[in-house]
Short mmCIF file of C-alpha atoms in Angstrom, two decimals:
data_model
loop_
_atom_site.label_atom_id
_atom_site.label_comp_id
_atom_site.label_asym_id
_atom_site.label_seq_id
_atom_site.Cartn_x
_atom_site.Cartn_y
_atom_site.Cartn_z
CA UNK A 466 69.21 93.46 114.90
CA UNK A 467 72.72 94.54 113.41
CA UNK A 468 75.39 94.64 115.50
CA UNK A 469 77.17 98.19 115.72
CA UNK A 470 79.32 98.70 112.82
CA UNK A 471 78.47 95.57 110.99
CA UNK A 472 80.06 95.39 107.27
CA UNK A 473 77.28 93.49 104.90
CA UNK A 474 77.93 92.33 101.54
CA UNK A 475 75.74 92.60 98.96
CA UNK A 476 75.57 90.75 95.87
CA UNK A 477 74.40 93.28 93.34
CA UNK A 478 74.16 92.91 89.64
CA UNK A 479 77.16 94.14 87.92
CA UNK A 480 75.73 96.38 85.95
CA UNK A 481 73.64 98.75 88.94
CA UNK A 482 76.87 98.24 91.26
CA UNK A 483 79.12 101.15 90.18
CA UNK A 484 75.65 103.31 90.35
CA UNK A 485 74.85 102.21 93.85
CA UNK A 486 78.35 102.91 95.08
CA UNK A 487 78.26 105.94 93.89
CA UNK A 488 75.17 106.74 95.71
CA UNK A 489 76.23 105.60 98.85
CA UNK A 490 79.54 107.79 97.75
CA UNK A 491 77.32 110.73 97.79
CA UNK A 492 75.06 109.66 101.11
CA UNK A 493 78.68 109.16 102.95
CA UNK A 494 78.41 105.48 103.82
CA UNK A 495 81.26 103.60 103.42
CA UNK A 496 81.27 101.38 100.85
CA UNK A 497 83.61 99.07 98.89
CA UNK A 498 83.73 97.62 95.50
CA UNK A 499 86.00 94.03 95.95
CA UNK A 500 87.56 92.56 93.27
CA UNK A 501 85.16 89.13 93.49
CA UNK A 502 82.24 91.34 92.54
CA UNK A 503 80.51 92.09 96.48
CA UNK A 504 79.97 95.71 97.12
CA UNK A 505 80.73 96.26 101.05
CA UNK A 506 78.93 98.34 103.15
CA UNK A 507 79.73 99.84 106.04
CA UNK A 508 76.21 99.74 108.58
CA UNK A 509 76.54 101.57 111.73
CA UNK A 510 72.57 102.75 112.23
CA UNK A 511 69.26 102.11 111.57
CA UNK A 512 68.96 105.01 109.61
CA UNK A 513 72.17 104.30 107.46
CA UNK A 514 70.50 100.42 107.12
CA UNK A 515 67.69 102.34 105.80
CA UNK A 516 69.30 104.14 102.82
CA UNK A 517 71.09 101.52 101.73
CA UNK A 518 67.58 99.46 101.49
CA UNK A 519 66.84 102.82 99.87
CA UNK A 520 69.37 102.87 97.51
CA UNK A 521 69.37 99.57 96.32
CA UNK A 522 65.34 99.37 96.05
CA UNK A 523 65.55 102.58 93.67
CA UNK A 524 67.84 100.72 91.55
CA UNK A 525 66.93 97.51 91.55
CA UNK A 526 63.35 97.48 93.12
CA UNK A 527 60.36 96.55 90.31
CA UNK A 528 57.47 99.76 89.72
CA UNK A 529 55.43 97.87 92.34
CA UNK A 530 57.63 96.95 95.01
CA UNK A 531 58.60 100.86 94.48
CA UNK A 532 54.91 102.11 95.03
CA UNK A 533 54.53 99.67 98.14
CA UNK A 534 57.56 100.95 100.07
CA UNK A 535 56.04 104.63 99.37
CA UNK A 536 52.96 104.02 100.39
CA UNK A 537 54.11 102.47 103.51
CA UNK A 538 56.41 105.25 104.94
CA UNK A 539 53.27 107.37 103.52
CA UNK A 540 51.46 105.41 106.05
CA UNK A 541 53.55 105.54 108.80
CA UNK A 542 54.67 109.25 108.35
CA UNK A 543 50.44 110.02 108.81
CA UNK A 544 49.54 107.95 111.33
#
């Protein structure tokens, strides 16, 4: 379980991280670019954990891993 607002690096390729700030920007999580490269994020709810998984799957998740995660709330939203 995260503690209540937890900051959590993530180590995200260079090249996605501007995209996935931005994002987050737009979602109104607080987030951080750091000069060593980490993009910080600030994680104060399950829900908010969840859209940063979110976020960062639907940049850098494969096709599959994309289908499974849809299928899976699909599943859970129906049952």
């Amino acid at each position: 379980m995260l503690p209540p607002w937890s900051s959590q690096v993530l180590q995200i390729p260079l090249c996605d991280r501007w995209q996935i700030y931005h994002r987050l920007q737009e979602l109104m999580i607080p987030c951080s670019c750091h000069a060593d490269g980490s993009l910080r994020v600030q994680v104060n709810s399950w829900l908010t954990a969840i859209l940063v998984r979110s976020t960062v799957m639907q940049f850098l998740g494969s096709r599959q891993e994309l289908i499974d995660w849809l299928e899976r709330c699909w599943y859970c939203n129906h049952h």
